[in-house]
Structures are given as C-alpha cells and as structure tokens.
Short mmCIF file of C-alpha atoms and ligand atoms in Angstrom, two decimals:
data_model
loop_
_atom_site.label_atom_id
_atom_site.label_comp_id
_atom_site.label_asym_id
_atom_site.label_seq_id
_atom_site.Cartn_x
_atom_site.Cartn_y
_atom_site.Cartn_z
CA MET A 1 0.00 0.00 0.00
CA PRO A 2 1.66 3.34 -1.02
CA ASP A 3 2.22 5.86 1.72
CA ALA A 4 -0.61 8.23 0.92
CA GLN A 5 -4.03 9.26 2.10
CA PHE A 6 -6.95 7.42 0.72
CA HIS A 7 -10.62 7.89 0.27
CA GLY A 8 -12.44 4.57 0.14
CA TYR A 9 -16.07 3.75 -0.35
CA THR A 10 -18.38 1.17 -1.85
CA ARG A 11 -21.19 1.64 -4.31
CA ARG A 12 -23.97 -0.69 -5.27
CA GLU A 13 -24.74 -0.98 -8.96
CA ALA A 14 -27.64 -2.67 -10.72
CA VAL A 15 -26.63 -6.21 -11.66
CA GLY A 16 -27.97 -5.72 -15.21
CA VAL A 17 -30.43 -7.86 -17.13
CA VAL A 18 -32.49 -10.14 -14.88
CA GLY A 19 -34.06 -13.35 -16.17
CA ALA A 20 -37.02 -14.16 -13.91
CA ILE A 21 -38.74 -17.54 -14.19
CA VAL A 22 -41.75 -18.26 -11.99
CA ALA A 23 -44.18 -21.02 -11.01
CA TRP A 24 -47.95 -21.12 -11.49
CA ASN A 25 -49.25 -21.28 -7.92
CA PHE A 26 -49.31 -17.50 -7.26
CA PRO A 27 -48.43 -16.21 -10.73
CA LEU A 28 -48.76 -12.45 -10.18
CA LEU A 29 -47.41 -12.40 -6.63
CA LEU A 30 -44.32 -14.48 -7.43
CA ALA A 31 -43.54 -12.23 -10.40
CA CYS A 32 -43.95 -9.09 -8.28
CA TRP A 33 -41.60 -10.41 -5.57
CA LYS A 34 -38.91 -10.36 -8.26
CA LEU A 35 -39.93 -7.32 -10.28
CA GLY A 36 -40.14 -4.91 -7.33
CA PRO A 37 -36.53 -5.17 -6.12
CA ALA A 38 -35.09 -5.75 -9.61
CA LEU A 39 -36.67 -2.62 -11.08
CA ALA A 40 -36.04 -0.56 -7.93
CA SER A 41 -32.35 -1.51 -8.17
CA GLY A 42 -32.20 -0.25 -11.76
CA CYS A 43 -32.22 -3.63 -13.54
CA THR A 44 -34.21 -4.57 -16.62
CA VAL A 45 -36.19 -7.81 -16.51
CA VAL A 46 -37.18 -10.62 -18.86
CA LEU A 47 -40.05 -12.41 -17.12
CA LYS A 48 -40.96 -15.99 -18.07
CA PRO A 49 -44.27 -16.96 -16.43
CA ALA A 50 -45.25 -20.60 -15.93
CA ASP A 51 -46.58 -22.53 -18.95
CA GLU A 52 -50.01 -22.76 -17.25
CA THR A 53 -50.37 -19.10 -16.18
CA PRO A 54 -49.08 -16.54 -18.70
CA LEU A 55 -52.02 -14.09 -18.64
CA THR A 56 -51.32 -12.05 -15.49
CA ALA A 57 -47.70 -11.52 -16.61
CA LEU A 58 -48.83 -10.34 -20.05
CA MET A 59 -51.34 -7.96 -18.49
CA LEU A 60 -48.68 -6.66 -16.11
CA GLY A 61 -46.33 -5.99 -19.05
CA LYS A 62 -49.11 -4.10 -20.83
CA LEU A 63 -49.90 -2.03 -17.73
CA ALA A 64 -46.20 -1.22 -17.25
CA LEU A 65 -46.08 0.26 -20.76
CA GLU A 66 -49.29 2.21 -20.12
CA ALA A 67 -47.80 3.51 -16.87
CA GLY A 68 -44.83 4.89 -18.79
CA TYR A 69 -42.09 2.27 -18.30
CA PRO A 70 -39.65 2.69 -21.19
CA PRO A 71 -40.04 -0.19 -23.67
CA GLY A 72 -37.52 -2.90 -22.90
CA VAL A 73 -37.43 -2.40 -19.13
CA LEU A 74 -40.01 -5.12 -18.40
CA ASN A 75 -40.23 -7.84 -21.04
CA VAL A 76 -42.51 -10.87 -20.89
CA VAL A 77 -41.64 -14.05 -22.77
CA THR A 78 -44.17 -16.88 -22.61
CA GLY A 79 -43.53 -20.49 -23.52
CA THR A 80 -42.67 -23.84 -22.04
CA GLY A 81 -39.93 -24.37 -19.52
CA ILE A 82 -37.94 -26.59 -21.84
CA GLU A 83 -37.98 -24.04 -24.66
CA ALA A 84 -38.39 -20.49 -23.29
CA GLY A 85 -37.19 -21.16 -19.71
CA SER A 86 -34.11 -23.03 -20.76
CA ALA A 87 -33.22 -20.45 -23.45
CA LEU A 88 -33.45 -17.70 -20.84
CA SER A 89 -31.43 -19.55 -18.23
CA HIS A 90 -28.62 -20.23 -20.73
CA HIS A 91 -28.66 -16.80 -22.40
CA PRO A 92 -25.23 -15.11 -22.34
CA ASP A 93 -26.70 -11.60 -21.98
CA VAL A 94 -28.53 -12.41 -18.75
CA ASP A 95 -26.59 -11.15 -15.71
CA LYS A 96 -28.84 -12.56 -12.99
CA LEU A 97 -31.32 -15.43 -12.83
CA THR A 98 -34.08 -15.48 -10.27
CA PHE A 99 -36.23 -18.57 -10.18
CA THR A 100 -39.28 -19.80 -8.28
CA GLY A 101 -40.29 -23.38 -8.90
CA SER A 102 -39.43 -26.97 -8.15
CA THR A 103 -36.13 -28.07 -6.65
CA GLU A 104 -35.58 -30.32 -9.67
CA VAL A 105 -35.72 -27.45 -12.20
CA GLY A 106 -33.96 -25.11 -9.74
CA LYS A 107 -30.91 -27.38 -9.85
CA LEU A 108 -30.84 -27.18 -13.67
CA ILE A 109 -31.02 -23.39 -13.50
CA GLY A 110 -28.31 -23.28 -10.84
CA LYS A 111 -26.01 -25.43 -13.01
CA ALA A 112 -26.66 -23.26 -16.08
CA ALA A 113 -25.90 -20.15 -14.01
CA MET A 114 -22.60 -21.53 -12.73
CA ASP A 115 -21.30 -22.09 -16.27
CA THR A 116 -21.10 -18.34 -16.74
CA MET A 117 -21.07 -17.20 -13.09
CA THR A 118 -24.46 -15.63 -13.67
CA ARG A 119 -25.83 -14.47 -10.32
CA VAL A 120 -28.69 -16.69 -9.16
CA THR A 121 -31.48 -16.79 -6.59
CA LEU A 122 -33.53 -19.97 -6.22
CA GLU A 123 -36.88 -20.22 -4.40
CA LEU A 124 -37.72 -23.91 -4.44
CA GLY A 125 -39.91 -26.58 -2.94
CA GLY A 126 -40.74 -27.39 0.64
CA LYS A 127 -42.24 -29.92 3.05
CA SER A 128 -42.81 -27.61 5.96
CA PRO A 129 -43.64 -28.96 9.42
CA THR A 130 -46.44 -27.72 11.67
CA ILE A 131 -45.40 -28.59 15.24
CA VAL A 132 -48.04 -28.59 17.99
CA LEU A 133 -46.48 -28.62 21.46
CA GLU A 134 -48.06 -30.02 24.62
CA ASP A 135 -49.12 -26.61 25.96
CA ALA A 136 -50.66 -25.26 22.72
CA ASP A 137 -54.21 -23.99 22.55
CA ILE A 138 -55.52 -27.06 20.75
CA PRO A 139 -58.58 -25.72 18.85
CA THR A 140 -56.50 -22.76 17.62
CA ALA A 141 -53.61 -25.00 16.62
CA ALA A 142 -55.91 -27.44 14.80
CA ALA A 143 -57.61 -24.65 12.84
CA GLY A 144 -54.20 -23.14 12.05
CA ALA A 145 -52.80 -26.49 10.93
CA ALA A 146 -55.81 -27.06 8.65
CA ASN A 147 -55.34 -23.65 7.05
CA ALA A 148 -51.59 -24.24 6.75
CA ILE A 149 -52.17 -27.23 4.45
CA PHE A 150 -55.50 -26.51 2.75
CA PHE A 151 -54.91 -22.84 1.76
CA ASN A 152 -54.73 -22.60 -2.08
CA GLN A 153 -55.44 -26.37 -2.22
CA GLY A 154 -52.03 -27.05 -0.67
CA GLN A 155 -50.31 -25.60 -3.74
CA VAL A 156 -48.10 -23.44 -1.55
CA CYS A 157 -44.33 -23.84 -1.35
CA CYS A 158 -44.35 -23.43 2.44
CA ALA A 159 -47.62 -25.31 3.08
CA GLY A 160 -47.66 -27.05 6.46
CA SER A 161 -47.72 -30.48 4.85
CA ARG A 162 -46.18 -32.44 7.75
CA LEU A 163 -48.04 -32.25 11.07
CA TYR A 164 -46.27 -33.28 14.28
CA VAL A 165 -48.39 -33.19 17.43
CA HIS A 166 -47.52 -34.00 21.04
CA LYS A 167 -48.89 -37.50 21.69
CA LYS A 168 -51.28 -36.21 24.39
CA HIS A 169 -53.23 -34.18 21.81
CA PHE A 170 -52.60 -36.14 18.63
CA ASP A 171 -56.03 -37.78 18.32
CA ASN A 172 -57.90 -34.56 19.15
CA VAL A 173 -55.94 -32.46 16.66
CA VAL A 174 -56.36 -35.02 13.87
CA ALA A 175 -60.09 -35.30 14.61
CA ASP A 176 -60.49 -31.48 14.56
CA ILE A 177 -58.61 -31.09 11.27
CA SER A 178 -60.55 -33.96 9.71
CA SER A 179 -63.87 -32.35 10.61
CA ILE A 180 -62.69 -28.98 9.29
CA ALA A 181 -61.75 -30.76 6.03
CA GLU A 182 -65.12 -32.47 5.80
CA GLU A 183 -66.99 -29.21 6.21
CA MET A 184 -65.02 -27.33 3.55
CA THR A 185 -67.02 -26.09 0.56
CA ILE A 186 -65.34 -27.42 -2.56
CA GLY A 187 -66.21 -25.61 -5.77
CA ALA A 188 -65.32 -23.23 -8.54
CA GLY A 189 -62.52 -20.81 -7.74
CA LEU A 190 -64.58 -17.75 -8.70
CA ASN A 191 -67.46 -18.66 -6.37
CA PRO A 192 -67.05 -16.49 -3.23
CA ASN A 193 -68.37 -19.31 -1.00
CA THR A 194 -65.73 -21.76 -2.18
CA GLN A 195 -63.15 -22.74 0.43
CA MET A 196 -61.29 -25.18 -1.76
CA GLY A 197 -61.06 -24.81 -5.52
CA PRO A 198 -59.63 -27.14 -8.16
CA LEU A 199 -55.94 -27.89 -8.58
CA ILE A 200 -54.11 -26.24 -11.47
CA SER A 201 -54.29 -29.14 -13.97
CA ALA A 202 -55.26 -32.74 -14.61
CA LYS A 203 -51.56 -33.62 -14.33
CA GLN A 204 -51.30 -32.10 -10.87
CA GLN A 205 -54.56 -33.78 -9.79
CA GLN A 206 -53.20 -37.14 -10.93
CA ARG A 207 -49.86 -36.56 -9.21
CA VAL A 208 -51.56 -35.74 -5.89
CA CYS A 209 -53.90 -38.74 -6.15
CA ASN A 210 -50.94 -41.02 -6.91
CA TYR A 211 -49.30 -39.91 -3.65
CA ILE A 212 -52.52 -40.61 -1.72
CA ASP A 213 -52.68 -44.11 -3.26
CA GLN A 214 -49.04 -44.72 -2.48
CA GLY A 215 -49.60 -43.73 1.16
CA ARG A 216 -52.61 -46.04 1.38
CA GLN A 217 -50.66 -48.95 -0.16
CA ASN A 218 -47.89 -48.41 2.40
CA GLY A 219 -50.32 -48.76 5.30
CA ALA A 220 -51.44 -45.18 5.97
CA THR A 221 -54.89 -44.65 7.46
CA ILE A 222 -56.90 -41.95 5.70
CA THR A 223 -58.97 -40.08 8.30
CA THR A 224 -60.68 -37.87 5.72
CA GLY A 225 -60.63 -37.27 1.95
CA GLY A 226 -58.60 -39.82 0.06
CA GLY A 227 -58.71 -38.92 -3.62
CA ALA A 228 -60.29 -36.93 -6.41
CA VAL A 229 -63.82 -35.55 -6.23
CA ASP A 230 -66.10 -37.40 -8.69
CA GLY A 231 -67.17 -35.31 -11.65
CA PRO A 232 -65.61 -32.63 -13.84
CA GLY A 233 -62.78 -30.35 -12.69
CA PHE A 234 -59.40 -31.07 -11.14
CA PHE A 235 -60.68 -31.31 -7.57
CA VAL A 236 -59.01 -33.32 -4.82
CA LYS A 237 -60.67 -33.84 -1.44
CA PRO A 238 -58.78 -32.35 1.51
CA THR A 239 -56.99 -35.41 2.86
CA VAL A 240 -55.38 -36.35 6.17
CA MET A 241 -53.16 -39.42 6.56
CA VAL A 242 -51.97 -40.99 9.82
CA ASP A 243 -49.95 -44.18 10.51
CA VAL A 244 -47.27 -43.00 8.14
CA ASP A 245 -43.57 -43.72 8.29
CA GLN A 246 -41.21 -40.73 8.64
CA ASN A 247 -39.05 -42.17 5.84
CA SER A 248 -41.89 -42.78 3.39
CA ALA A 249 -42.39 -40.77 0.19
CA VAL A 250 -45.58 -39.08 1.46
CA VAL A 251 -43.63 -37.66 4.42
CA GLN A 252 -40.40 -36.83 2.58
CA GLU A 253 -41.58 -35.63 -0.85
CA GLU A 254 -43.44 -32.47 -1.78
CA ILE A 255 -46.99 -33.46 -2.83
CA PHE A 256 -48.13 -29.88 -3.58
CA GLY A 257 -51.79 -30.62 -2.96
CA PRO A 258 -54.31 -30.69 -0.08
CA VAL A 259 -52.71 -33.69 1.62
CA LEU A 260 -51.55 -33.67 5.23
CA VAL A 261 -49.45 -36.39 6.86
CA ALA A 262 -49.68 -36.43 10.66
CA MET A 263 -47.50 -38.10 13.29
CA PRO A 264 -47.30 -37.91 17.11
CA PHE A 265 -44.11 -37.11 19.04
CA ASP A 266 -43.08 -37.80 22.65
CA ASP A 267 -40.97 -34.78 23.57
CA ILE A 268 -39.27 -31.64 22.23
CA GLU A 269 -36.12 -33.52 21.23
CA GLU A 270 -38.09 -35.83 18.98
CA ALA A 271 -40.15 -32.94 17.57
CA VAL A 272 -37.00 -31.03 16.56
CA ARG A 273 -35.36 -34.14 15.12
CA ILE A 274 -38.27 -35.18 12.89
CA ALA A 275 -39.07 -31.59 11.88
CA ASN A 276 -35.48 -31.26 10.59
CA ASP A 277 -35.48 -34.71 9.01
CA SER A 278 -36.14 -33.39 5.49
CA GLN A 279 -34.17 -32.36 2.44
CA TYR A 280 -36.21 -29.14 2.51
CA GLY A 281 -36.10 -26.16 4.88
CA LEU A 282 -38.50 -23.46 3.75
CA GLY A 283 -40.86 -22.84 6.66
CA ALA A 284 -41.99 -24.29 9.98
CA SER A 285 -44.63 -23.33 12.50
CA ILE A 286 -44.61 -23.94 16.23
CA TRP A 287 -47.88 -23.81 18.14
CA SER A 288 -47.39 -23.23 21.87
CA ASN A 289 -48.16 -20.91 24.77
CA ASN A 290 -44.72 -21.39 26.32
CA LEU A 291 -42.67 -18.67 24.64
CA SER A 292 -39.48 -19.60 26.52
CA GLN A 293 -39.72 -23.08 25.09
CA VAL A 294 -40.44 -21.66 21.64
CA HIS A 295 -37.45 -19.29 21.78
CA ARG A 296 -35.19 -22.21 22.67
CA MET A 297 -36.54 -24.21 19.73
CA ILE A 298 -36.32 -21.52 17.03
CA PRO A 299 -32.51 -21.66 16.55
CA ARG A 300 -32.70 -25.46 16.25
CA ILE A 301 -35.22 -25.46 13.37
CA LYS A 302 -33.48 -25.58 10.00
CA SER A 303 -35.75 -23.42 7.89
CA GLY A 304 -35.76 -19.94 6.38
CA SER A 305 -38.95 -18.93 8.20
CA VAL A 306 -40.31 -19.98 11.58
CA TRP A 307 -43.84 -18.93 12.45
CA VAL A 308 -45.19 -19.04 15.98
CA ASN A 309 -48.93 -19.62 16.44
CA CYS A 310 -49.45 -18.84 12.75
CA HIS A 311 -48.30 -20.33 9.41
CA THR A 312 -47.48 -18.85 5.99
CA ALA A 313 -47.64 -15.37 7.50
CA LEU A 314 -45.57 -13.18 5.17
CA ASP A 315 -44.44 -9.61 5.59
CA PRO A 316 -42.58 -7.79 2.80
CA ALA A 317 -40.23 -6.39 5.47
CA LEU A 318 -39.03 -9.90 6.36
CA PRO A 319 -36.83 -11.98 4.05
CA PHE A 320 -38.31 -15.20 2.69
CA GLY A 321 -36.35 -18.16 1.35
CA GLY A 322 -35.06 -21.61 2.04
CA TYR A 323 -32.43 -23.55 3.92
CA LYS A 324 -31.12 -26.79 2.38
CA GLN A 325 -32.77 -27.82 -0.91
CA SER A 326 -35.50 -25.20 -0.56
CA GLY A 327 -33.28 -22.66 -2.24
CA LEU A 328 -30.49 -20.13 -2.36
CA GLY A 329 -30.86 -16.48 -1.39
CA ARG A 330 -33.86 -14.57 -0.11
CA GLU A 331 -36.74 -12.53 -1.46
CA MET A 332 -38.25 -9.49 0.28
CA GLY A 333 -36.76 -7.71 3.27
CA SER A 334 -33.85 -5.32 2.79
CA ASP A 335 -31.55 -8.30 2.05
CA VAL A 336 -33.16 -8.69 -1.37
CA ILE A 337 -31.46 -5.56 -2.75
CA GLU A 338 -28.10 -7.34 -2.44
CA HIS A 339 -29.35 -9.99 -4.85
CA TYR A 340 -30.03 -7.45 -7.62
CA THR A 341 -26.89 -5.37 -7.21
CA GLU A 342 -23.13 -5.81 -7.37
CA VAL A 343 -20.95 -4.09 -4.82
CA LYS A 344 -17.99 -2.13 -6.14
CA SER A 345 -15.13 -1.02 -3.90
CA VAL A 346 -13.46 2.26 -4.80
CA LEU A 347 -10.14 3.32 -3.32
CA MET A 348 -8.80 6.70 -4.31
CA SER A 349 -5.39 8.10 -3.50
CA ILE A 350 -5.93 11.75 -2.64
P1 NAD B 401 -41.48 -26.03 -12.18
O1 NAD B 401 -40.11 -26.05 -11.60
O2 NAD B 401 -41.95 -27.17 -12.98
O3 NAD B 401 -41.66 -24.73 -13.12
C1 NAD B 401 -41.34 -23.43 -12.66
C2 NAD B 401 -40.97 -22.56 -13.85
O4 NAD B 401 -39.78 -23.09 -14.46
C3 NAD B 401 -42.03 -22.50 -14.95
O5 NAD B 401 -42.06 -21.18 -15.49
C4 NAD B 401 -41.49 -23.49 -15.98
O6 NAD B 401 -41.93 -23.20 -17.29
C5 NAD B 401 -40.00 -23.26 -15.85
N1 NAD B 401 -39.16 -24.40 -16.29
C6 NAD B 401 -39.48 -25.72 -16.32
N2 NAD B 401 -38.45 -26.44 -16.81
C7 NAD B 401 -37.46 -25.56 -17.07
C8 NAD B 401 -36.12 -25.69 -17.57
N3 NAD B 401 -35.62 -26.89 -17.91
N4 NAD B 401 -35.37 -24.58 -17.68
C9 NAD B 401 -35.86 -23.38 -17.35
N5 NAD B 401 -37.12 -23.18 -16.87
C10 NAD B 401 -37.90 -24.25 -16.74
O7 NAD B 401 -42.44 -25.73 -10.93
P2 NAD B 401 -44.03 -25.61 -10.91
O8 NAD B 401 -44.61 -26.96 -11.03
O9 NAD B 401 -44.45 -24.55 -11.89
O10 NAD B 401 -44.28 -25.00 -9.44
C11 NAD B 401 -44.36 -25.77 -8.32
C12 NAD B 401 -43.06 -25.72 -7.55
O11 NAD B 401 -42.69 -24.37 -7.26
C13 NAD B 401 -43.16 -26.39 -6.21
O12 NAD B 401 -42.03 -27.20 -6.00
C14 NAD B 401 -43.17 -25.23 -5.23
O13 NAD B 401 -42.73 -25.55 -3.94
C15 NAD B 401 -42.29 -24.26 -5.90
N6 NAD B 401 -42.52 -22.90 -5.38
C16 NAD B 401 -41.58 -22.33 -4.57
C17 NAD B 401 -41.80 -21.06 -4.02
C18 NAD B 401 -40.80 -20.39 -3.10
O14 NAD B 401 -40.91 -19.19 -2.88
N7 NAD B 401 -39.85 -21.11 -2.54
C19 NAD B 401 -42.99 -20.38 -4.30
C20 NAD B 401 -43.92 -21.00 -5.15
C21 NAD B 401 -43.67 -22.26 -5.68
#
C-alpha cells in the first residue's frame, strides 16, 4: 500500500439484465416479488411466467407500458420451460437469474448459471412442518394447521404439509382437522363461497392422487378425503393421513396438494429431530403458549422462516427463502437488494 491518504467507499450498482422464471401457484405475486426489487435496483427484466399461467404476466407488461415504463425495461416471454425457460437460463446476456419453482428445475437453473457465473437466486420446494407442542391452545392450533395445508389447495411452497403433534393431543388435533376438512365447501374458484377450488391441472390432480394411493398402499390410514372428487374439474378432497412412516415418500416428498401427513411425538427432542429430518427447509410453524420453550426451539429449526402460532404469515419487510434444498438467497426484506446489485469497492489516493 503506497504511503498516501486514501478515500475509500463502496457503491452498489444494478446487476444488469435479470431473467425471472416463476411457477404457477401465485403467478402475479411471485412475479412481483422479483420485479419490485429488480426494477427498484435499476435492472431490466425478462419475465418468463409458468406454462399454465401466462395471462397475469402479459397484463402486467401491458400495464407497465401504459404507466410509462420505457419499452424494454419489463419484457414478458411466454412459452414452455424446456424451450423459453431453458433459453433464458442459458442466455449469455442475462446477468442474474431469479427462479421460483421446483427443486428439480432449480438445480438445472443453478447449473446453467454456474457455467457463466451468472448471479442466481432460487426459491424452491418445501415440506414444511407444523409442530403442535403439549401446551398449545388445541382448537386454535388445529384450525391453524388445517389452514396451513389446505390454503390454495395445498399448492403453496411453504404449506404445512407435515403435522407433528404432542402424543397427548394427537387424536384430538387429527379429529379437529378432519372435521374442518369435511366441512369445507369445494367448488369453482370464482365462487365467493368456495373454500377449496380445483388444482391447477389434470396432471397435478393425478400426481396428488398417486401420492394418496401410495400412502394407502404403504399402510397409511386416511382419516378424511382420500382422492379426487367425482365429476368434472381437477378437484381433490382435503386429505389427512396418519400411521405414516417418517421415511416414506408421502412424508419426505413435496406433494403440492391438499394432503396432510400427521405423526405424534413424545418430547421436544423428537419434535426437533423429525421436523429437521427433510431435504427441505423453507418454513416451519410452532404452536405453543410457552414462549421460553419456543425461543429455545427456534434456533434449532433448520428453515428460512419460523412462524409461531401462525403459518405462511408473510411480511414484505421480512426476508423469505429456504435452507437446504429449498433454495439459495432470499426474497423481500432489505436483504433482497443485495441480490439485484453488485458491490464495487473504490479506493482513491488523494
Ligand atoms: P417447475 O419447476 O416445474 O416450473 C417453474 C418454472 O420453471 C415455470 O415457469 C417453468 O416453465 C420453468 N421451467 C421448467 N423447466 C425448465 C427448464 N428446464 N429450464 C428453465 N425453466 C424451466 O415448478 P411448478 O410446477 O411450476 O411449481 C411448483 C413448484 O414451485 C413447487 O415445487 C413449489 O414448492 C415451488 N414454489 C416455490 C416457491 C418459493 O418461494 N420457494 C414459491 C412458489 C412455488
């Protein structure tokens, strides 16, 4: 270092062209989680909506032009993942990839990004636990656990799809959730009285039903639901399975439908161990009135979000993202700006 006086500082600069690829389960919301920070940071965006849900993205692009965005700042490219998604993730002029979707496709995008050191954020799948402790308010916890899995027909990345309940309350909680499921109004998504609409596609309906059948064949007891609703539409009955093995596919794999697997636990040690026994780590909820106990548990739960006496509660001020195979990086919160900017160090001899 020369013997001189220096002025040093850092500046954040827009990363450049962002390729954003999103899933179908909340098409507009997932796109906006990426567009907000990317555009605010000064990036331009090429948005690739899911094959099944291009319309909200196209409308958003049209509204952006009407609102006065310069042409080329927000671009929407529709098409299949294999064609349009893959072309975008391998494109040499893309400086940053931000992806929301399955872990399987996320790995392909991550590998493509590494070839060129393209910056990358991955928001992937989950198998989030809902943990009901011995001292929880049981009716509240049961209602919360039902909502955690049945909201949006279970097509939620952080859905509470694994339920672990202290053995003292297990039967009561399962009975409560099963009766909530049985009373749900299943119907068209645009009907205001509907509590559970159809799944996104026949393919997704079949996939979810295959998991239910697999659970049944492996000895699970179905306390409610158990398959598709007879008749037209891609409806699946809200389903609860007990007598499942922690290592089985229905407990370890993301079903992405209204299917809950429930198991009892003996003590906190076991609850923490089985909650963490997953390749995923997106969210977890703890239901309890003993906040000291909860505070001691929070650092031991390997997930990007921990909710207490609530589930899938999101606040744009708080970062959201996954541990383990649930992803890389975070969306929302102030941290997100780092993902759309590069930091430049400047050192000036004065
Ligand atoms: P998906 O991975 O099949 O598709 C997601 C997007 O990737 C779509 O736009 C698709 O066209 C595109 N794509 C598919 N193959 C591609 C390829 N080879 N190259 C580039 N792009 C490709 O996921 P999905 O079925 O649409 O969505 C469900 C998944 O999304 C679930 O696993 C869910 O957990 C996850 N998800 C995660 C979050 C989160 O924030 N962590 C939020 C919502 C959904």
